[in-house]
Amino acid sequence: QVQLAESGGGLVQAGGSLRLSCAASSSIFSGLAMGWYRQLPGNRRELVASLTRSGAANYADSVEGRFSIARDNNNNTLYLQMNSLKPEDTSVYYCAPWPPVGDWGQGTQVTVSS
């Protein structure tokens, strides 16, 4: 099982940008489709973006055109570039395999002020 550690969150004003990183503990990462998720009320999580092993990306309608997912298999790292941030993007963001399996990491808090 691969362990994942998210980082890069913070406080930003609306319209700003952040880049999240997710470091994987194992080279198994390169063989996995991966996703970025964010916490919703009621302990649910929403898939924000996904990336297959071959590099095909998909995005939730709410972030399409603003967020970009990428991976560096040489360094076992997944990224989420977030631009034009909105207050409704405020959440805890997690990376995980897609579909999700195993334990979730700690996540990284993103707060967007209006």
XYZ file of N, CA, C and O in Angstrom:
456
model
N 0.845 -1.190 0.000
C 0.000 0.000 0.000
C 0.881 1.242 0.000
O 1.856 1.309 0.744
N 0.567 2.189 -0.851
C 1.356 3.403 -0.944
C 0.852 4.425 0.063
O -0.350 4.587 0.258
N 1.791 5.092 0.736
C 1.435 6.171 1.638
C 1.596 7.502 0.919
O 2.532 7.676 0.124
N 0.694 8.430 1.232
C 0.646 9.688 0.514
C 0.691 10.853 1.492
O 0.064 10.792 2.560
N 1.400 11.902 1.140
C 1.517 13.087 1.990
C 1.270 14.330 1.154
O 2.057 14.633 0.240
N 0.202 15.033 1.491
C -0.165 16.244 0.764
C 0.483 17.472 1.392
O 0.675 17.519 2.608
N 0.780 18.461 0.571
C 1.339 19.722 1.058
C 1.009 20.829 0.066
O 0.535 20.558 -1.042
N 1.266 22.066 0.483
C 1.107 23.194 -0.430
C -0.123 24.047 -0.201
O -0.300 25.065 -0.857
N -0.983 23.632 0.726
C -2.157 24.435 0.996
C -1.806 25.721 1.717
O -0.663 25.965 2.097
N -2.814 26.562 1.920
C -2.595 27.803 2.617
C -3.772 28.739 2.472
O -4.851 28.334 2.017
N -3.552 29.986 2.868
C -4.557 31.035 2.789
C -4.235 31.933 1.604
O -3.105 32.421 1.483
N -5.207 32.137 0.749
C -5.000 32.963 -0.444
C -6.256 33.777 -0.709
O -7.361 33.349 -0.355
N -6.081 34.930 -1.317
C -7.230 35.742 -1.684
C -7.891 35.207 -2.947
O -7.244 34.551 -3.771
N -9.154 35.490 -3.086
C -9.876 35.096 -4.294
C -9.139 35.617 -5.528
O -8.664 36.758 -5.537
N -9.042 34.771 -6.529
C -8.301 35.102 -7.734
C -6.856 34.649 -7.708
O -6.176 34.693 -8.743
N -6.386 34.225 -6.553
C -5.006 33.791 -6.412
C -4.787 32.361 -6.848
O -5.705 31.687 -7.352
N -3.550 31.890 -6.634
C -3.158 30.555 -7.074
C -2.420 29.818 -5.961
O -1.790 30.438 -5.103
N -2.518 28.516 -6.019
C -1.748 27.625 -5.161
C -1.378 26.396 -5.966
O -2.108 26.013 -6.895
N -0.286 25.757 -5.575
C 0.065 24.467 -6.155
C 0.205 23.451 -5.033
O 1.047 23.602 -4.144
N -0.611 22.441 -5.101
C -0.561 21.361 -4.135
C 0.360 20.258 -4.638
O 0.442 20.014 -5.848
N 1.022 19.596 -3.697
C 1.875 18.464 -4.021
C 1.459 17.255 -3.202
O 0.953 17.399 -2.081
N 1.691 16.101 -3.748
C 1.382 14.850 -3.060
C 2.555 13.906 -3.284
O 2.789 13.454 -4.410
N 3.284 13.628 -2.218
C 4.450 12.750 -2.301
C 4.041 11.331 -1.953
O 3.451 11.097 -0.893
N 4.348 10.407 -2.834
C 4.029 8.997 -2.618
C 5.254 8.262 -2.103
O 6.382 8.565 -2.484
N 5.009 7.267 -1.254
C 6.102 6.564 -0.595
C 6.700 5.455 -1.430
O 7.727 4.889 -1.065
N 6.061 5.137 -2.549
C 6.474 3.962 -3.297
C 6.387 4.210 -4.797
O 5.564 4.993 -5.254
N 7.236 3.505 -5.513
C 7.201 3.611 -6.971
C 5.956 2.947 -7.570
O 5.720 3.068 -8.767
N 5.169 2.311 -6.701
C 3.876 1.776 -7.145
C 3.029 2.908 -7.715
O 2.187 2.701 -8.586
N 3.297 4.107 -7.231
C 2.571 5.307 -7.656
C 2.486 5.402 -9.172
O 1.443 5.754 -9.714
N 3.566 5.095 -9.865
C 3.593 5.287 -11.314
C 2.606 4.377 -12.045
O 2.228 4.658 -13.178
N 2.175 3.313 -11.388
C 1.231 2.394 -12.005
C -0.217 2.647 -11.643
O -1.103 1.884 -12.037
N -0.463 3.711 -10.923
C -1.805 4.012 -10.433
C -2.411 5.210 -11.148
O -1.726 6.201 -11.399
N -3.701 5.120 -11.434
C -4.448 6.324 -11.744
C -4.652 7.064 -10.426
O -4.911 6.435 -9.397
N -4.503 8.383 -10.458
C -4.542 9.166 -9.226
C -5.569 10.283 -9.319
O -5.962 10.714 -10.412
N -5.976 10.754 -8.165
C -6.945 11.839 -8.134
C -6.692 12.793 -6.987
O -6.041 12.433 -6.000
N -7.196 13.986 -7.136
C -7.282 14.960 -6.052
C -8.750 15.064 -5.649
O -9.637 15.175 -6.514
N -8.966 15.047 -4.357
C -10.307 15.086 -3.794
C -10.375 16.233 -2.784
O -9.354 16.657 -2.242
N -11.581 16.694 -2.499
C -11.729 17.680 -1.438
C -12.922 17.322 -0.555
O -13.870 16.679 -1.011
N -12.787 17.739 0.689
C -13.785 17.401 1.699
C -15.056 18.194 1.484
O -15.016 19.398 1.189
N -16.181 17.522 1.650
C -17.503 18.145 1.597
C -18.163 18.010 2.958
O -17.749 17.168 3.768
N -19.184 18.797 3.228
C -19.927 18.608 4.484
C -20.474 17.181 4.583
O -20.797 16.556 3.572
N -20.568 16.690 5.793
C -21.096 15.349 5.992
C -20.066 14.270 5.782
O -20.410 13.123 5.513
N -18.776 14.631 5.866
C -17.680 13.657 5.786
C -17.634 12.954 4.428
O -17.212 11.799 4.329
N -18.086 13.635 3.395
C -17.975 13.102 2.040
C -16.814 13.795 1.337
O -16.369 14.853 1.743
N -16.329 13.166 0.299
C -15.255 13.759 -0.486
C -15.668 13.813 -1.949
O -16.308 12.899 -2.462
N -15.258 14.882 -2.590
C -15.592 15.126 -3.997
C -14.331 14.958 -4.836
O -13.275 15.495 -4.482
N -14.443 14.223 -5.935
C -13.321 14.113 -6.864
C -13.186 15.430 -7.633
O -14.111 15.831 -8.328
N -12.038 16.064 -7.508
C -11.792 17.337 -8.165
C -11.131 17.126 -9.525
O -11.499 17.758 -10.512
N -10.158 16.234 -9.553
C -9.423 15.982 -10.792
C -8.834 14.583 -10.736
O -8.460 14.112 -9.663
N -8.727 13.950 -11.885
C -8.131 12.624 -11.953
C -7.156 12.568 -13.116
O -7.263 13.337 -14.086
N -6.203 11.645 -12.996
C -5.161 11.512 -14.018
C -4.818 10.045 -14.164
O -4.433 9.388 -13.199
N -4.978 9.514 -15.370
C -4.678 8.102 -15.595
C -3.169 7.896 -15.711
O -2.387 8.846 -15.780
N -2.782 6.631 -15.765
C -1.357 6.306 -15.927
C -0.817 6.859 -17.236
O 0.344 7.244 -17.329
N -1.665 6.917 -18.238
C -1.224 7.384 -19.558
C -1.305 8.897 -19.704
O -0.922 9.427 -20.740
N -1.818 9.584 -18.669
C -1.818 11.039 -18.710
C -3.121 11.689 -19.101
O -3.155 12.905 -19.319
N -4.191 10.932 -19.179
C -5.493 11.519 -19.497
C -6.088 12.138 -18.236
O -6.218 11.459 -17.216
N -6.455 13.393 -18.326
C -6.966 14.127 -17.170
C -8.450 14.426 -17.321
O -8.934 14.652 -18.434
N -9.141 14.434 -16.189
C -10.546 14.837 -16.149
C -10.760 15.713 -14.925
O -10.093 15.533 -13.903
N -11.698 16.636 -15.048
C -11.931 17.607 -13.995
C -13.414 17.714 -13.673
O -14.269 17.563 -14.548
N -13.694 18.034 -12.418
C -15.060 18.380 -12.040
C -15.439 19.672 -12.762
O -14.591 20.535 -13.009
N -16.714 19.793 -13.075
C -17.186 20.985 -13.788
C -16.829 22.263 -13.035
O -16.522 23.296 -13.649
N -16.830 22.191 -11.713
C -16.617 23.381 -10.894
C -15.183 23.917 -10.977
O -14.934 25.074 -10.624
N -14.242 23.097 -11.442
C -12.841 23.530 -11.500
C -12.274 23.501 -12.913
O -11.132 23.921 -13.129
N -13.046 23.023 -13.865
C -12.592 22.934 -15.250
C -12.101 24.294 -15.738
O -12.761 25.314 -15.554
N -10.900 24.298 -16.319
C -10.338 25.542 -16.831
C -9.566 26.340 -15.807
O -8.866 27.294 -16.163
N -9.657 25.987 -14.546
C -8.937 26.698 -13.483
C -7.872 25.836 -12.824
O -6.838 26.344 -12.401
N -8.128 24.546 -12.712
C -7.211 23.605 -12.066
C -6.538 22.734 -13.118
O -7.123 22.433 -14.164
N -5.311 22.296 -12.786
C -4.582 21.409 -13.686
C -3.852 20.355 -12.858
O -3.113 20.697 -11.933
N -4.055 19.097 -13.217
C -3.427 17.991 -12.501
C -2.249 17.472 -13.327
O -2.310 17.431 -14.568
N -1.190 17.115 -12.634
C 0.000 16.608 -13.317
C 0.716 15.642 -12.394
O 0.473 15.623 -11.187
N 1.600 14.843 -12.979
C 2.349 13.882 -12.166
C 3.794 13.818 -12.641
O 4.085 14.037 -13.821
N 4.677 13.509 -11.696
C 6.094 13.286 -11.983
C 6.415 11.884 -11.469
O 6.673 11.696 -10.280
N 6.386 10.914 -12.356
C 6.593 9.529 -11.932
C 8.038 9.281 -11.485
O 8.296 8.364 -10.706
N 8.971 10.063 -11.966
C 10.367 9.890 -11.530
C 10.533 10.229 -10.058
O 11.423 9.686 -9.385
N 9.707 11.145 -9.576
C 9.787 11.575 -8.181
C 8.565 11.172 -7.369
O 8.404 11.630 -6.230
N 7.727 10.300 -7.953
C 6.548 9.791 -7.232
C 5.717 10.931 -6.637
O 5.344 10.903 -5.453
N 5.425 11.932 -7.432
C 4.718 13.109 -6.940
C 3.562 13.475 -7.872
O 3.712 13.430 -9.095
N 2.464 13.829 -7.250
C 1.277 14.302 -7.955
C 1.084 15.775 -7.614
O 1.336 16.184 -6.470
N 0.659 16.552 -8.589
C 0.472 17.988 -8.383
C -0.951 18.413 -8.741
O -1.620 17.777 -9.568
N -1.369 19.524 -8.127
C -2.609 20.174 -8.536
C -2.345 21.674 -8.559
O -2.155 22.289 -7.503
N -2.289 22.238 -9.743
C -2.157 23.680 -9.907
C -3.550 24.290 -9.884
O -4.401 23.920 -10.699
N -3.763 25.204 -8.959
C -5.081 25.811 -8.783
C -4.969 27.309 -9.050
O -4.262 28.010 -8.317
N -5.638 27.771 -10.075
C -5.638 29.180 -10.442
C -7.034 29.757 -10.302
O -8.022 29.027 -10.231
N -7.107 31.082 -10.281
C -8.404 31.771 -10.196
C -9.255 31.203 -9.067
O -10.428 30.880 -9.254
N -8.642 31.059 -7.916
C -9.327 30.430 -6.794
C -10.530 31.244 -6.335
O -10.521 32.488 -6.386
N -11.537 30.526 -5.889
C -12.786 31.116 -5.409
C -13.019 30.723 -3.955
O -12.533 29.667 -3.518
N -13.762 31.512 -3.213
C -14.044 31.126 -1.819
C -14.659 29.735 -1.710
O -14.386 29.020 -0.737
N -15.443 29.334 -2.681
C -16.061 27.996 -2.623
C -15.071 26.865 -2.854
O -15.427 25.697 -2.700
N -13.817 27.193 -3.192
C -12.779 26.173 -3.281
C -12.184 25.851 -1.915
O -11.381 24.910 -1.790
N -12.553 26.618 -0.913
C -12.053 26.366 0.435
C -12.434 24.968 0.892
O -13.607 24.590 0.854
N -11.438 24.197 1.300
C -11.666 22.825 1.738
C -10.331 22.208 2.164
O -9.277 22.827 2.024
N -10.395 20.989 2.647
C -9.203 20.163 2.817
C -9.065 19.300 1.569
O -10.027 18.637 1.160
N -7.890 19.312 0.976
C -7.642 18.589 -0.262
C -6.784 17.356 0.021
O -5.810 17.425 0.780
N -7.153 16.265 -0.620
C -6.479 14.988 -0.462
C -6.095 14.430 -1.831
O -6.793 14.645 -2.814
N -5.015 13.688 -1.851
C -4.717 12.883 -3.030
C -4.922 11.421 -2.655
O -4.775 11.025 -1.497
N -5.283 10.651 -3.631
C -5.526 9.224 -3.423
C -5.599 8.566 -4.782
O -5.808 9.225 -5.806
N -5.447 7.246 -4.805
C -5.690 6.548 -6.064
C -7.120 6.809 -6.523
O -8.005 7.148 -5.740
N -7.311 6.633 -7.830
C -8.640 6.813 -8.413
C -9.040 5.547 -9.140
O -8.370 5.163 -10.095
N -10.078 4.844 -8.687
C -10.914 5.168 -7.520
C -10.132 4.984 -6.220
O -9.121 4.277 -6.224
N -10.593 5.606 -5.173
C -9.813 5.583 -3.920
C -9.788 4.211 -3.267
O -10.810 3.522 -3.209
N -8.594 3.819 -2.825
C -8.410 2.596 -2.051
C -7.397 2.893 -0.957
O -6.584 3.796 -1.082
N -7.472 2.138 0.114
C -6.512 2.309 1.192
C -6.860 3.487 2.087
O -7.949 4.050 2.017
N -5.897 3.845 2.908
C -6.095 4.924 3.874
C -5.894 6.295 3.231
O -5.050 6.454 2.351
N -6.635 7.261 3.732
C -6.450 8.649 3.294
C -5.292 9.278 4.063
O -5.007 8.914 5.198
N -4.626 10.241 3.429
C -3.594 11.005 4.115
C -4.216 12.068 4.993
O -5.432 12.085 5.218
N -3.372 12.965 5.480
C -3.839 14.031 6.370
C -4.534 15.150 5.614
O -5.323 15.899 6.178
N -4.239 15.276 4.342
C -4.812 16.360 3.558
C -4.078 17.665 3.793
O -3.225 17.784 4.682
N -4.406 18.657 2.983
C -3.832 19.988 3.133
C -4.950 21.015 3.009
O -5.786 20.929 2.102
N -4.980 21.954 3.947
C -6.070 22.926 4.010
C -5.847 24.047 3.002
O -4.774 24.662 2.965
N -6.869 24.326 2.227
C -6.883 25.457 1.311
C -8.005 26.389 1.752
O -9.158 25.960 1.869
N -7.648 27.642 2.009
C -8.635 28.633 2.420
C -8.547 29.826 1.472
O -7.465 30.409 1.309
N -9.665 30.163 0.856
C -9.717 31.269 -0.100
C -10.610 32.354 0.479
O -11.794 32.121 0.717
N -10.028 33.503 0.712
C -10.783 34.612 1.292
C -11.374 35.485 0.187
O -10.784 35.643 -0.881
N -12.527 36.049 0.476
C -13.212 36.885 -0.523
C -12.752 38.325 -0.451
O -12.064 38.726 0.472
